[in-house]
Short mmCIF file of C-alpha atoms in Angstrom, two decimals:
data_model
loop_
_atom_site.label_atom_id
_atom_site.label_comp_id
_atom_site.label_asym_id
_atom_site.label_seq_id
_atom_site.Cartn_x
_atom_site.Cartn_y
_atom_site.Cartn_z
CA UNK T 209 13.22 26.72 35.50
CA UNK T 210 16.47 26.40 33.52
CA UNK T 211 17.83 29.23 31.62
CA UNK T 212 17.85 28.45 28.05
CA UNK T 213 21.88 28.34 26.37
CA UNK T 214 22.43 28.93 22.69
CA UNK T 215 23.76 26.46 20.27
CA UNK T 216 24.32 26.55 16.74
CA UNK T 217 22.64 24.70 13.53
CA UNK T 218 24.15 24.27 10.48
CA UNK T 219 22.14 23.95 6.66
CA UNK T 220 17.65 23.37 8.44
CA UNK T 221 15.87 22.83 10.93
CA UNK T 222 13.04 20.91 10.41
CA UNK T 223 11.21 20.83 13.57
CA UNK T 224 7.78 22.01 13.34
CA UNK T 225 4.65 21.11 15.29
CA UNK T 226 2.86 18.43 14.10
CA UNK T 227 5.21 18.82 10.20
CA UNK T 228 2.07 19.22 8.12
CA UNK T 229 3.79 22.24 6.26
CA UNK T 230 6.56 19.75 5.60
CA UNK T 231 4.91 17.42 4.39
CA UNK T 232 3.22 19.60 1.50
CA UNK T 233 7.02 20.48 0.90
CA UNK T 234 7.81 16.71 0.29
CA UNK T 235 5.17 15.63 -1.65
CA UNK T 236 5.48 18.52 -4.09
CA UNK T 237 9.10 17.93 -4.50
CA UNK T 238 8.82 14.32 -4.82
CA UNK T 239 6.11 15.03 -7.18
CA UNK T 240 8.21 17.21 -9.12
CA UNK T 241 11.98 15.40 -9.02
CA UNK T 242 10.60 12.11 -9.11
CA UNK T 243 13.46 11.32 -6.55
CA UNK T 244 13.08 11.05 -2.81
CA UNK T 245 14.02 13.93 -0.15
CA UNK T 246 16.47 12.04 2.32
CA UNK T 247 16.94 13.73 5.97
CA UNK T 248 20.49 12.82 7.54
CA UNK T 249 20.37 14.19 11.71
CA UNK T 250 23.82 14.23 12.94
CA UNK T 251 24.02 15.53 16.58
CA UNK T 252 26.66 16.41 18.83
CA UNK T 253 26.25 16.26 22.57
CA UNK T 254 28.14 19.35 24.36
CA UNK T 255 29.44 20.95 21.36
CA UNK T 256 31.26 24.05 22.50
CA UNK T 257 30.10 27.27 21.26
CA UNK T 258 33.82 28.34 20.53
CA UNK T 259 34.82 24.68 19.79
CA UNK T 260 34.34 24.67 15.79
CA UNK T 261 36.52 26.74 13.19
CA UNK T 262 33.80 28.05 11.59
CA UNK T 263 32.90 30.38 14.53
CA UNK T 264 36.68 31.41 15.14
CA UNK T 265 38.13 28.61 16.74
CA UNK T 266 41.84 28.48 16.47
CA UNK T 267 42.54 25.82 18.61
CA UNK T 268 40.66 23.20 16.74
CA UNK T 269 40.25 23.00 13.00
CA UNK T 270 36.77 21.90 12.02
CA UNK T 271 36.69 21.40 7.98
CA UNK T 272 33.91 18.85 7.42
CA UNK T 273 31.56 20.59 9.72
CA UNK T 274 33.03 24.46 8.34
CA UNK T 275 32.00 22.91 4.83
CA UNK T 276 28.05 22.42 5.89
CA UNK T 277 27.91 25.60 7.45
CA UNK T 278 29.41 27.97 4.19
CA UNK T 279 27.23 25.51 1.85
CA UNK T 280 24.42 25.62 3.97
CA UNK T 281 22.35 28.35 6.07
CA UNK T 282 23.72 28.93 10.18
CA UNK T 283 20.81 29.57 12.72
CA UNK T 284 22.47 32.28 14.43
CA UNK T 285 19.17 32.56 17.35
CA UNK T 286 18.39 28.76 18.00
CA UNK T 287 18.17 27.86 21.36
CA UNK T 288 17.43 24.76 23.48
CA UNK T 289 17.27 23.86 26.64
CA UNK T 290 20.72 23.80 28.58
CA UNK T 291 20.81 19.86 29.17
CA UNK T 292 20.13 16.70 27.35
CA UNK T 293 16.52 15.26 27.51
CA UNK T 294 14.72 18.23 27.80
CA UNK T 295 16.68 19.18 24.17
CA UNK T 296 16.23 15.85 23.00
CA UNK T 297 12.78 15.75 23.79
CA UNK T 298 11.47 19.48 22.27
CA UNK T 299 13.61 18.18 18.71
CA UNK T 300 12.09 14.71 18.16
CA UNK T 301 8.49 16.01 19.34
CA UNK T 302 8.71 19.78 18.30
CA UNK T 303 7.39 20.58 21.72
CA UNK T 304 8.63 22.71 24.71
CA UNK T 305 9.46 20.46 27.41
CA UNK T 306 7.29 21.85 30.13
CA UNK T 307 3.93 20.69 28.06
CA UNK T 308 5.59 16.65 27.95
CA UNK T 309 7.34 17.12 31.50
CA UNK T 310 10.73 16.56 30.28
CA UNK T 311 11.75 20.21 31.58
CA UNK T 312 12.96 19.13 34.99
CA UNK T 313 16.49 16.87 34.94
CA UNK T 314 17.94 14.16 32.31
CA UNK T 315 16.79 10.72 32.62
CA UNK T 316 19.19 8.84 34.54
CA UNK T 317 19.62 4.57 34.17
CA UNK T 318 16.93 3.53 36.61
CA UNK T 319 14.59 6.74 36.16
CA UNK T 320 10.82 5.58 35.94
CA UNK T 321 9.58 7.16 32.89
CA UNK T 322 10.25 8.91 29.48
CA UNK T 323 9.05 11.07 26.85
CA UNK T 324 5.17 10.21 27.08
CA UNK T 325 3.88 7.89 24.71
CA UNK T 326 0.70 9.88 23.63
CA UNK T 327 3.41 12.43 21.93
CA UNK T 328 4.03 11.71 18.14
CA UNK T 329 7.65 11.80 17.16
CA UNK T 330 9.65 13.25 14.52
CA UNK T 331 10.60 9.45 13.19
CA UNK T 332 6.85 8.14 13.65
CA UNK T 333 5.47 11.43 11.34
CA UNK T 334 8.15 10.39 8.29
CA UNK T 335 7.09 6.93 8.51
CA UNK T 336 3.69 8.24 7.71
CA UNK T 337 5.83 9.45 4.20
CA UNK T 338 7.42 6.39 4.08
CA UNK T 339 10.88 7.09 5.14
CA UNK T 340 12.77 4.47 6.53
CA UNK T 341 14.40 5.53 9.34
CA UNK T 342 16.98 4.38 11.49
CA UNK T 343 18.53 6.06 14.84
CA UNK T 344 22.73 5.26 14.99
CA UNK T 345 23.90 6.56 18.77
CA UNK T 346 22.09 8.27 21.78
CA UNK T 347 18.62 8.00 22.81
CA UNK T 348 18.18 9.19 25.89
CA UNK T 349 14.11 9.96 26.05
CA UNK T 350 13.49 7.13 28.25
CA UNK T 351 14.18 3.04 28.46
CA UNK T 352 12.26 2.01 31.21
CA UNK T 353 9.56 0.13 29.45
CA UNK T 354 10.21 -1.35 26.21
CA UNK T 355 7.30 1.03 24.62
CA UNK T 356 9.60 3.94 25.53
CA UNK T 357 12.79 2.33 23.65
CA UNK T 358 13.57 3.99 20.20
CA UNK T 359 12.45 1.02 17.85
CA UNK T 360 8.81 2.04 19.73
CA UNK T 361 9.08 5.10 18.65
CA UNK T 362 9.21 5.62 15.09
CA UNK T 363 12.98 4.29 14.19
CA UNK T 364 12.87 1.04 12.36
CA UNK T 365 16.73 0.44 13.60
CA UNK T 366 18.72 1.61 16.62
CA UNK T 367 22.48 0.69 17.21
CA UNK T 368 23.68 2.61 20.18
CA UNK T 369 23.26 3.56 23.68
CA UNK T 370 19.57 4.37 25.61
CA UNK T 371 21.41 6.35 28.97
CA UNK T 372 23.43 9.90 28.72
CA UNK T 373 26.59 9.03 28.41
CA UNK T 374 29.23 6.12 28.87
CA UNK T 375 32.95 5.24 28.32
CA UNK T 376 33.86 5.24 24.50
CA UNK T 377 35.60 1.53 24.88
CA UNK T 378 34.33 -0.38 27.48
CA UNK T 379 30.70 1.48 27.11
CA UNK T 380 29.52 1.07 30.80
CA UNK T 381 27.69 4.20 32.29
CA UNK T 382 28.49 4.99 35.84
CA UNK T 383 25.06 6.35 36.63
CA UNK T 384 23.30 8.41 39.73
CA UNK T 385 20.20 8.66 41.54
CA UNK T 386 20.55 5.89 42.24
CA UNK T 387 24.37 5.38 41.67
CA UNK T 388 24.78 2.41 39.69
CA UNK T 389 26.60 0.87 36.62
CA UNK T 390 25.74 -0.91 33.93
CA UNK T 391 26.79 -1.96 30.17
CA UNK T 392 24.53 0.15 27.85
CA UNK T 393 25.36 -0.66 23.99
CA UNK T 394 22.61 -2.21 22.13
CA UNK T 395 21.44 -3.37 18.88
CA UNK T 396 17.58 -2.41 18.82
CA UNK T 397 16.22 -4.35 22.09
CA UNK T 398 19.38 -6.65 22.23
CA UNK T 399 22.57 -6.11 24.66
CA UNK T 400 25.47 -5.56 21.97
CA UNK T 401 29.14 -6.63 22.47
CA UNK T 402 29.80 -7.14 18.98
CA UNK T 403 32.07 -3.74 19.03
CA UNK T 404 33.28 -4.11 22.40
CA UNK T 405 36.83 -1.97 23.15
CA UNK T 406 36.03 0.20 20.11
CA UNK T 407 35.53 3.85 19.91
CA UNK T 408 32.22 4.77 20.36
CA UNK T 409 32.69 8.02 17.66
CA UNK T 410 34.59 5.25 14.89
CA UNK T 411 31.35 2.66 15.86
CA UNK T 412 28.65 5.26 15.29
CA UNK T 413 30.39 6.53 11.83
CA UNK T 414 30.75 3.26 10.32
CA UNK T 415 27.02 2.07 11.54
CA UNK T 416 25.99 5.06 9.41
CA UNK T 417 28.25 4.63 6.86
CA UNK T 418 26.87 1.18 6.33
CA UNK T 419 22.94 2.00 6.44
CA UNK T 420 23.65 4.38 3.83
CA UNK T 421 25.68 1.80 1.67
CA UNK T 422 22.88 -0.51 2.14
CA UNK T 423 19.44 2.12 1.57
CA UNK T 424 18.11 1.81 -1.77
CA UNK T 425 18.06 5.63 -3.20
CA UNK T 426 14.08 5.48 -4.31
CA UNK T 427 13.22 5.30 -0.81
CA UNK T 428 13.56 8.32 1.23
CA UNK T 429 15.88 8.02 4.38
CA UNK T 430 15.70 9.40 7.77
CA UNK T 431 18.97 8.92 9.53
CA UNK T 432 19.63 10.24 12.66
CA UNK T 433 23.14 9.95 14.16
CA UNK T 434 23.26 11.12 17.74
CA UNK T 435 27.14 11.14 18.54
CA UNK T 436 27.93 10.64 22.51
CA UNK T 437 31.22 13.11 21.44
CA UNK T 438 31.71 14.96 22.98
CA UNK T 439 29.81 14.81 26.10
CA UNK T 440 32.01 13.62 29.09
CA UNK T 441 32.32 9.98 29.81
CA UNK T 442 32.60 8.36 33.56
CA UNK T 443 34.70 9.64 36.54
CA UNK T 444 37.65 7.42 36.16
CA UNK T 445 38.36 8.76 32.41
CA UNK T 446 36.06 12.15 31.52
CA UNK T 447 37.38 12.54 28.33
CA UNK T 448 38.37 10.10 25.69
CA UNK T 449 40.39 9.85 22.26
CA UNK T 450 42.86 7.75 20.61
CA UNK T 451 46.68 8.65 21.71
CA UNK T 452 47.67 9.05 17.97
CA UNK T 453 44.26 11.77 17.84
CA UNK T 454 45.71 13.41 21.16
CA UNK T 455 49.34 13.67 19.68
CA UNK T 456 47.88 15.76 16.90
CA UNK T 457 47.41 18.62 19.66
CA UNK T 458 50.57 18.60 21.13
CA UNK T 459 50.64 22.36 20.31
CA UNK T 460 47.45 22.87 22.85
CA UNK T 461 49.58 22.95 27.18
CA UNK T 462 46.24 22.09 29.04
CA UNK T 463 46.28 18.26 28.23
CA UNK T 464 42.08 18.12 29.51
CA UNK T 465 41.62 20.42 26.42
CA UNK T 466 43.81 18.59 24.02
CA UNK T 467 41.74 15.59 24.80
CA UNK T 468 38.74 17.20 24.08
CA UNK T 469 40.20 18.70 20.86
CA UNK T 470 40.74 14.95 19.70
CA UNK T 471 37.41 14.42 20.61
CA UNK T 472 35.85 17.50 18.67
CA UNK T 473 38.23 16.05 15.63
CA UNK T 474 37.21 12.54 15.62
CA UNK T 475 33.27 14.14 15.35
CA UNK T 476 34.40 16.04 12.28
CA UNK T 477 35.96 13.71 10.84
CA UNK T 478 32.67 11.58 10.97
CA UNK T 479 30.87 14.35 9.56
CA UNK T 480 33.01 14.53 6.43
CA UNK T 481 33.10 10.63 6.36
CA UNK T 482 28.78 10.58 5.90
CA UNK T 483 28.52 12.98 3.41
CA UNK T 484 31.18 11.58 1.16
CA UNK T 485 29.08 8.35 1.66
CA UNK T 486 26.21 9.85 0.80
CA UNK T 487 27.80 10.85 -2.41
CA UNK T 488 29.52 8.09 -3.20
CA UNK T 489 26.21 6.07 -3.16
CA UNK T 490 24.07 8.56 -5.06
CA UNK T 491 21.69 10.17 -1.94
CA UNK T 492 23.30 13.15 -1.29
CA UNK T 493 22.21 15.18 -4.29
CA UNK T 494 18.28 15.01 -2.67
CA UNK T 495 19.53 15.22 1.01
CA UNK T 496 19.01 17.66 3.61
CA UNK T 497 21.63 17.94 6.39
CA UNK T 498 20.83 19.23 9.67
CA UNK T 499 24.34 19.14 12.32
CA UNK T 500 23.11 20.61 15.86
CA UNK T 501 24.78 19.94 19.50
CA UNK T 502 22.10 19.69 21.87
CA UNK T 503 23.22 21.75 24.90
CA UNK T 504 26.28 24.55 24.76
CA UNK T 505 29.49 22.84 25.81
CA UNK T 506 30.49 22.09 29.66
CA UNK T 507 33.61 24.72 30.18
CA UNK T 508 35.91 25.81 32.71
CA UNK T 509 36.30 22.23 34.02
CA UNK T 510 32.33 21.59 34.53
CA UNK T 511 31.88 18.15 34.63
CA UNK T 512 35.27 17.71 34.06
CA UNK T 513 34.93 18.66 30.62
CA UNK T 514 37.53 20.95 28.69
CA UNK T 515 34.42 23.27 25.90
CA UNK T 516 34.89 26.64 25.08
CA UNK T 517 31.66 28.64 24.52
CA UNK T 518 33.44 32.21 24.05
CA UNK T 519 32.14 34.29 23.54
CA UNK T 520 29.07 33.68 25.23
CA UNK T 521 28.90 33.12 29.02
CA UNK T 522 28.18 30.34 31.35
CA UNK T 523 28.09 26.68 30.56
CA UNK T 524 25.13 24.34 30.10
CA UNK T 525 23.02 23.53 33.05
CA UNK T 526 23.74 26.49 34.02
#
Protein backbone atom coordinates (compact mmCIF):
# COMPACT_ATOMS: atom_id res chain seq x y z
CA UNK A 1 0.00 0.00 0.00
CA UNK A 2 1.26 3.52 -0.76
CA UNK A 3 2.55 5.70 1.90
CA UNK A 4 0.41 8.64 2.27
CA UNK A 5 2.49 12.37 1.35
CA UNK A 6 1.29 15.63 2.80
CA UNK A 7 -0.05 18.50 0.88
CA UNK A 8 -1.38 21.68 1.85
CA UNK A 9 -5.07 23.38 1.71
CA UNK A 10 -5.69 26.76 1.75
CA UNK A 11 -9.26 28.67 3.28
CA UNK A 12 -11.93 24.64 3.71
CA UNK A 13 -12.23 21.61 3.06
CA UNK A 14 -15.43 20.48 2.44
CA UNK A 15 -15.22 16.86 2.01
CA UNK A 16 -17.34 14.96 4.27
CA UNK A 17 -19.07 11.60 3.92
CA UNK A 18 -22.18 11.66 2.47
CA UNK A 19 -22.25 16.16 3.22
CA UNK A 20 -25.45 15.98 5.24
CA UNK A 21 -23.78 18.32 7.94
CA UNK A 22 -23.17 20.62 4.99
CA UNK A 23 -26.04 20.76 3.82
CA UNK A 24 -27.79 21.98 7.20
CA UNK A 25 -24.89 24.64 6.91
CA UNK A 26 -26.29 25.81 3.46
CA UNK A 27 -29.70 25.89 3.96
CA UNK A 28 -29.43 27.88 7.17
CA UNK A 29 -27.23 30.37 5.57
CA UNK A 30 -29.19 30.66 2.53
CA UNK A 31 -32.08 30.94 4.77
CA UNK A 32 -30.54 33.62 6.62
CA UNK A 33 -28.51 35.86 3.72
CA UNK A 34 -31.03 35.29 1.26
CA UNK A 35 -27.97 34.95 -1.16
CA UNK A 36 -26.48 31.73 -2.40
CA UNK A 37 -23.16 29.97 -0.95
CA UNK A 38 -20.93 29.52 -4.19
CA UNK A 39 -17.98 26.75 -3.93
CA UNK A 40 -14.97 27.62 -6.39
CA UNK A 41 -12.33 24.11 -6.38
CA UNK A 42 -9.14 25.14 -7.86
CA UNK A 43 -6.58 22.25 -7.86
CA UNK A 44 -3.10 21.93 -8.63
CA UNK A 45 -1.57 18.68 -9.75
CA UNK A 46 2.11 18.17 -8.15
CA UNK A 47 2.25 21.27 -6.24
CA UNK A 48 5.55 21.25 -4.42
CA UNK A 49 5.50 21.38 -0.78
CA UNK A 50 8.35 24.10 -0.84
CA UNK A 51 7.09 25.49 -4.21
CA UNK A 52 4.70 28.43 -2.86
CA UNK A 53 5.92 31.70 -0.94
CA UNK A 54 3.68 31.32 1.61
CA UNK A 55 5.54 28.29 3.11
CA UNK A 56 9.09 29.96 2.60
CA UNK A 57 9.74 29.68 -0.87
CA UNK A 58 12.29 32.08 -2.13
CA UNK A 59 12.71 30.91 -5.39
CA UNK A 60 9.20 31.46 -6.54
CA UNK A 61 6.91 34.25 -5.46
CA UNK A 62 3.35 33.06 -5.00
CA UNK A 63 1.03 36.30 -4.20
CA UNK A 64 -2.44 35.26 -5.40
CA UNK A 65 -2.24 31.93 -3.76
CA UNK A 66 -0.14 33.69 -0.37
CA UNK A 67 -3.36 36.01 -0.35
CA UNK A 68 -5.96 32.86 0.19
CA UNK A 69 -3.87 31.34 2.62
CA UNK A 70 -3.35 34.72 5.23
CA UNK A 71 -7.24 35.47 4.45
CA UNK A 72 -8.20 32.10 4.83
CA UNK A 73 -7.45 29.03 7.32
CA UNK A 74 -4.10 26.49 6.16
CA UNK A 75 -4.68 22.69 6.92
CA UNK A 76 -1.38 22.13 8.28
CA UNK A 77 -2.21 17.82 8.74
CA UNK A 78 -4.14 17.06 5.40
CA UNK A 79 -3.00 14.26 3.65
CA UNK A 80 -3.86 12.29 0.49
CA UNK A 81 -2.77 9.69 -1.22
CA UNK A 82 0.74 10.16 -3.00
CA UNK A 83 -0.64 9.96 -6.73
CA UNK A 84 -3.47 11.20 -8.78
CA UNK A 85 -6.70 9.02 -8.93
CA UNK A 86 -6.56 7.57 -5.76
CA UNK A 87 -6.53 11.60 -4.46
CA UNK A 88 -8.94 12.47 -6.94
CA UNK A 89 -11.13 9.81 -6.13
CA UNK A 90 -11.22 10.06 -1.90
CA UNK A 91 -12.02 14.26 -2.69
CA UNK A 92 -14.96 14.00 -5.14
CA UNK A 93 -16.44 10.87 -3.14
CA UNK A 94 -15.13 11.63 0.48
CA UNK A 95 -14.02 8.05 0.59
CA UNK A 96 -10.64 6.25 1.19
CA UNK A 97 -9.66 4.67 -1.91
CA UNK A 98 -9.27 1.13 -0.77
CA UNK A 99 -13.31 0.89 -0.08
CA UNK A 100 -13.94 2.17 -4.21
CA UNK A 101 -10.63 0.31 -5.43
CA UNK A 102 -9.00 3.32 -6.68
CA UNK A 103 -5.97 2.66 -4.16
CA UNK A 104 -3.82 0.68 -6.54
CA UNK A 105 -2.24 2.92 -9.71
CA UNK A 106 -3.70 6.05 -11.83
CA UNK A 107 -5.93 5.32 -14.62
CA UNK A 108 -4.01 5.28 -17.67
CA UNK A 109 -5.78 6.07 -21.52
CA UNK A 110 -6.99 2.57 -22.29
CA UNK A 111 -7.52 1.39 -18.51
CA UNK A 112 -10.93 -0.59 -18.25
CA UNK A 113 -12.69 1.05 -15.50
CA UNK A 114 -13.15 4.11 -13.13
CA UNK A 115 -14.41 5.40 -10.01
CA UNK A 116 -17.55 2.99 -9.57
CA UNK A 117 -20.73 4.27 -10.50
CA UNK A 118 -22.75 3.16 -7.34
CA UNK A 119 -20.47 5.99 -5.44
CA UNK A 120 -22.25 9.46 -5.15
CA UNK A 121 -20.03 12.37 -5.97
CA UNK A 122 -19.25 15.59 -4.53
CA UNK A 123 -20.91 17.44 -7.85
CA UNK A 124 -24.04 14.94 -7.92
CA UNK A 125 -24.76 15.81 -3.82
CA UNK A 126 -24.79 19.90 -4.72
CA UNK A 127 -26.99 19.29 -7.53
CA UNK A 128 -29.33 17.87 -4.99
CA UNK A 129 -28.99 21.90 -3.56
CA UNK A 130 -29.24 23.09 -6.78
CA UNK A 131 -25.84 24.23 -7.62
CA UNK A 132 -24.89 24.37 -11.00
CA UNK A 133 -21.80 22.99 -11.44
CA UNK A 134 -19.31 22.83 -13.97
CA UNK A 135 -15.71 20.95 -14.00
CA UNK A 136 -12.89 23.34 -16.14
CA UNK A 137 -9.54 20.90 -16.50
CA UNK A 138 -8.59 17.32 -15.29
CA UNK A 139 -10.75 14.46 -14.69
CA UNK A 140 -8.98 11.65 -14.41
CA UNK A 141 -11.57 9.09 -12.43
CA UNK A 142 -12.17 7.10 -15.42
CA UNK A 143 -13.37 7.57 -19.37
CA UNK A 144 -13.85 4.27 -20.49
CA UNK A 145 -17.57 4.21 -20.75
CA UNK A 146 -19.39 7.30 -21.31
CA UNK A 147 -21.29 6.74 -17.74
CA UNK A 148 -17.84 7.19 -16.17
CA UNK A 149 -17.15 10.67 -18.09
CA UNK A 150 -17.58 13.83 -15.82
CA UNK A 151 -20.92 15.23 -17.40
CA UNK A 152 -22.20 11.52 -15.85
CA UNK A 153 -21.20 12.38 -12.89
CA UNK A 154 -22.67 15.30 -11.38
CA UNK A 155 -20.93 18.31 -13.55
CA UNK A 156 -23.38 19.91 -15.86
CA UNK A 157 -20.17 21.21 -18.06
CA UNK A 158 -16.65 19.87 -18.57
CA UNK A 159 -13.98 21.66 -20.81
CA UNK A 160 -10.74 19.86 -20.39
CA UNK A 161 -8.85 16.73 -20.46
CA UNK A 162 -10.24 12.95 -19.10
CA UNK A 163 -6.30 11.21 -18.95
CA UNK A 164 -3.36 12.40 -16.36
CA UNK A 165 -1.57 14.56 -18.10
CA UNK A 166 -0.68 15.91 -21.71
CA UNK A 167 1.41 18.58 -23.56
CA UNK A 168 0.15 22.20 -22.70
CA UNK A 169 -0.03 23.12 -26.71
CA UNK A 170 -0.49 20.38 -28.78
CA UNK A 171 -2.54 18.45 -25.81
CA UNK A 172 -1.72 14.80 -26.91
CA UNK A 173 -0.93 12.34 -23.95
CA UNK A 174 1.81 9.90 -24.58
CA UNK A 175 0.28 7.17 -22.46
CA UNK A 176 1.47 3.52 -20.98
CA UNK A 177 0.20 0.23 -20.28
CA UNK A 178 -0.41 0.03 -23.08
CA UNK A 179 1.89 2.75 -24.63
CA UNK A 180 -0.12 4.76 -26.82
CA UNK A 181 -1.01 8.39 -27.87
CA UNK A 182 -3.81 10.16 -28.37
CA UNK A 183 -5.41 13.87 -28.52
CA UNK A 184 -7.32 14.29 -25.19
CA UNK A 185 -9.02 17.95 -25.02
CA UNK A 186 -12.68 17.92 -24.94
CA UNK A 187 -15.71 19.92 -24.61
CA UNK A 188 -18.16 17.65 -22.45
CA UNK A 189 -18.37 14.32 -24.73
CA UNK A 190 -16.98 16.19 -27.87
CA UNK A 191 -13.16 16.07 -29.18
CA UNK A 192 -12.13 19.92 -28.83
CA UNK A 193 -9.64 21.73 -31.15
CA UNK A 194 -11.15 24.96 -30.77
CA UNK A 195 -7.94 26.07 -28.50
CA UNK A 196 -5.51 24.07 -30.24
CA UNK A 197 -1.55 25.43 -29.73
CA UNK A 198 -2.72 27.30 -26.60
CA UNK A 199 -1.56 26.96 -23.11
CA UNK A 200 -3.38 24.60 -21.33
CA UNK A 201 -2.96 26.88 -17.77
CA UNK A 202 -4.19 30.39 -20.03
CA UNK A 203 -7.24 27.84 -21.58
CA UNK A 204 -8.37 26.58 -18.19
CA UNK A 205 -8.28 30.31 -16.58
CA UNK A 206 -10.22 31.93 -19.17
CA UNK A 207 -12.90 28.82 -19.37
CA UNK A 208 -13.40 29.77 -15.71
CA UNK A 209 -13.22 33.18 -16.08
CA UNK A 210 -16.04 32.99 -18.55
CA UNK A 211 -18.52 30.55 -16.55
CA UNK A 212 -18.26 32.94 -13.86
CA UNK A 213 -19.00 36.01 -16.19
CA UNK A 214 -21.86 34.12 -17.47
CA UNK A 215 -23.52 32.42 -13.82
CA UNK A 216 -26.33 34.35 -12.64
CA UNK A 217 -25.40 35.26 -8.78
CA UNK A 218 -28.97 33.83 -7.26
CA UNK A 219 -27.91 30.52 -8.20
CA UNK A 220 -25.29 28.90 -6.22
CA UNK A 221 -22.11 27.73 -8.21
CA UNK A 222 -19.91 24.81 -7.94
CA UNK A 223 -16.81 25.34 -9.98
CA UNK A 224 -14.16 23.13 -9.96
CA UNK A 225 -10.93 23.99 -11.84
CA UNK A 226 -8.51 21.10 -11.90
CA UNK A 227 -5.23 22.73 -13.41
CA UNK A 228 -2.85 20.03 -15.32
CA UNK A 229 0.14 22.68 -13.87
CA UNK A 230 2.09 21.63 -12.84
CA UNK A 231 2.21 18.00 -13.29
CA UNK A 232 4.82 16.94 -15.99
CA UNK A 233 3.79 16.74 -19.56
CA UNK A 234 5.18 13.97 -22.23
CA UNK A 235 8.82 12.73 -22.68
CA UNK A 236 9.82 14.89 -25.52
CA UNK A 237 9.04 18.26 -23.42
CA UNK A 238 8.39 17.44 -19.37
CA UNK A 239 7.93 20.77 -18.49
CA UNK A 240 6.24 23.61 -20.20
CA UNK A 241 5.88 27.59 -20.06
CA UNK A 242 5.93 30.49 -22.26
CA UNK A 243 9.72 31.79 -23.05
CA UNK A 244 8.73 35.37 -21.89
CA UNK A 245 7.35 33.32 -18.29
CA UNK A 246 10.83 31.41 -18.30
CA UNK A 247 12.88 34.72 -18.82
CA UNK A 248 11.32 35.98 -15.63
CA UNK A 249 13.64 33.32 -13.76
CA UNK A 250 16.71 34.00 -15.26
CA UNK A 251 18.02 34.48 -11.67
CA UNK A 252 17.17 30.54 -10.92
CA UNK A 253 20.98 28.29 -12.86
CA UNK A 254 19.07 24.86 -13.09
CA UNK A 255 16.99 25.75 -16.28
CA UNK A 256 14.47 22.27 -15.41
CA UNK A 257 13.59 24.36 -12.26
CA UNK A 258 13.18 27.69 -13.91
CA UNK A 259 10.71 26.00 -16.14
CA UNK A 260 8.84 24.74 -13.49
CA UNK A 261 8.95 28.11 -11.66
CA UNK A 262 7.11 29.58 -14.85
CA UNK A 263 4.87 26.91 -14.49
CA UNK A 264 4.10 27.39 -10.64
CA UNK A 265 3.67 31.33 -11.80
CA UNK A 266 1.35 30.93 -14.60
CA UNK A 267 -0.99 28.75 -11.79
CA UNK A 268 -0.86 31.78 -9.53
CA UNK A 269 -1.47 33.99 -11.70
CA UNK A 270 -4.78 32.07 -12.56
CA UNK A 271 -5.60 32.00 -9.06
CA UNK A 272 -5.52 35.77 -8.66
CA UNK A 273 -7.23 36.10 -12.16
CA UNK A 274 -10.67 33.94 -10.64
CA UNK A 275 -11.06 35.67 -7.66
CA UNK A 276 -10.85 39.12 -9.11
CA UNK A 277 -13.59 37.66 -11.45
CA UNK A 278 -15.48 36.59 -8.90
CA UNK A 279 -15.48 40.05 -7.57
CA UNK A 280 -15.85 41.86 -10.37
CA UNK A 281 -19.17 40.00 -11.09
CA UNK A 282 -20.60 40.13 -7.58
CA UNK A 283 -20.06 36.13 -6.30
CA UNK A 284 -17.22 36.38 -4.36
CA UNK A 285 -18.65 38.05 -1.28
CA UNK A 286 -20.81 34.45 -0.62
CA UNK A 287 -17.92 32.20 -1.96
CA UNK A 288 -15.91 29.66 -0.39
CA UNK A 289 -12.44 28.93 -1.84
CA UNK A 290 -10.80 25.74 -1.41
CA UNK A 291 -6.90 25.67 -3.45
CA UNK A 292 -5.36 22.01 -2.81
CA UNK A 293 -2.58 20.09 -5.05
CA UNK A 294 -3.46 16.61 -5.10
CA UNK A 295 -0.19 14.71 -4.55
CA UNK A 296 3.25 16.46 -3.01
CA UNK A 297 5.39 17.60 -5.91
CA UNK A 298 7.75 15.11 -8.08
CA UNK A 299 11.48 16.38 -6.91
CA UNK A 300 14.95 15.63 -7.46
CA UNK A 301 14.31 15.00 -11.19
CA UNK A 302 11.35 12.30 -10.60
CA UNK A 303 9.54 12.14 -13.56
CA UNK A 304 11.56 14.62 -14.90
CA UNK A 305 9.99 17.14 -12.90
CA UNK A 306 11.95 20.10 -11.13
CA UNK A 307 9.27 20.40 -7.19
CA UNK A 308 10.69 21.14 -4.08
CA UNK A 309 8.91 19.59 -1.05
CA UNK A 310 11.57 20.82 1.69
CA UNK A 311 11.27 20.35 4.13
CA UNK A 312 9.59 17.22 4.10
CA UNK A 313 11.14 14.09 2.51
CA UNK A 314 10.55 11.94 -0.45
CA UNK A 315 8.47 12.73 -3.45
CA UNK A 316 5.01 11.48 -4.43
CA UNK A 317 4.59 7.91 -5.35
CA UNK A 318 6.92 7.39 -3.23
Amino acid sequence: MYSISKIFTIVLFIEKYHLGWFQNILQDDTANAQKPIHIILIIADDLGFNDVSFRGSRQIPTPNIDALAYSGIILNNYYVSPICTPSRSALFSGIHPIHTGMQHDVIYGATPYGLPLNVKLLPEYLKDLDYTTHLVGKWHLGHFRKAYTPTCRGFDTHYGHWTGHKDYYDNTAEETNPEAVGYDMRRNMKVSYENFGNYTTDLYTEEAMKLIKQHNPSVPLFLTVSHTAVHSANPYAYLQAPDQVIQQFAYIKDPERRKYAAMVHKLDESCGLIVKTLHDYGLLENSIIVFTTDNGGPAAGFNNNAASNWPLRSVNYS
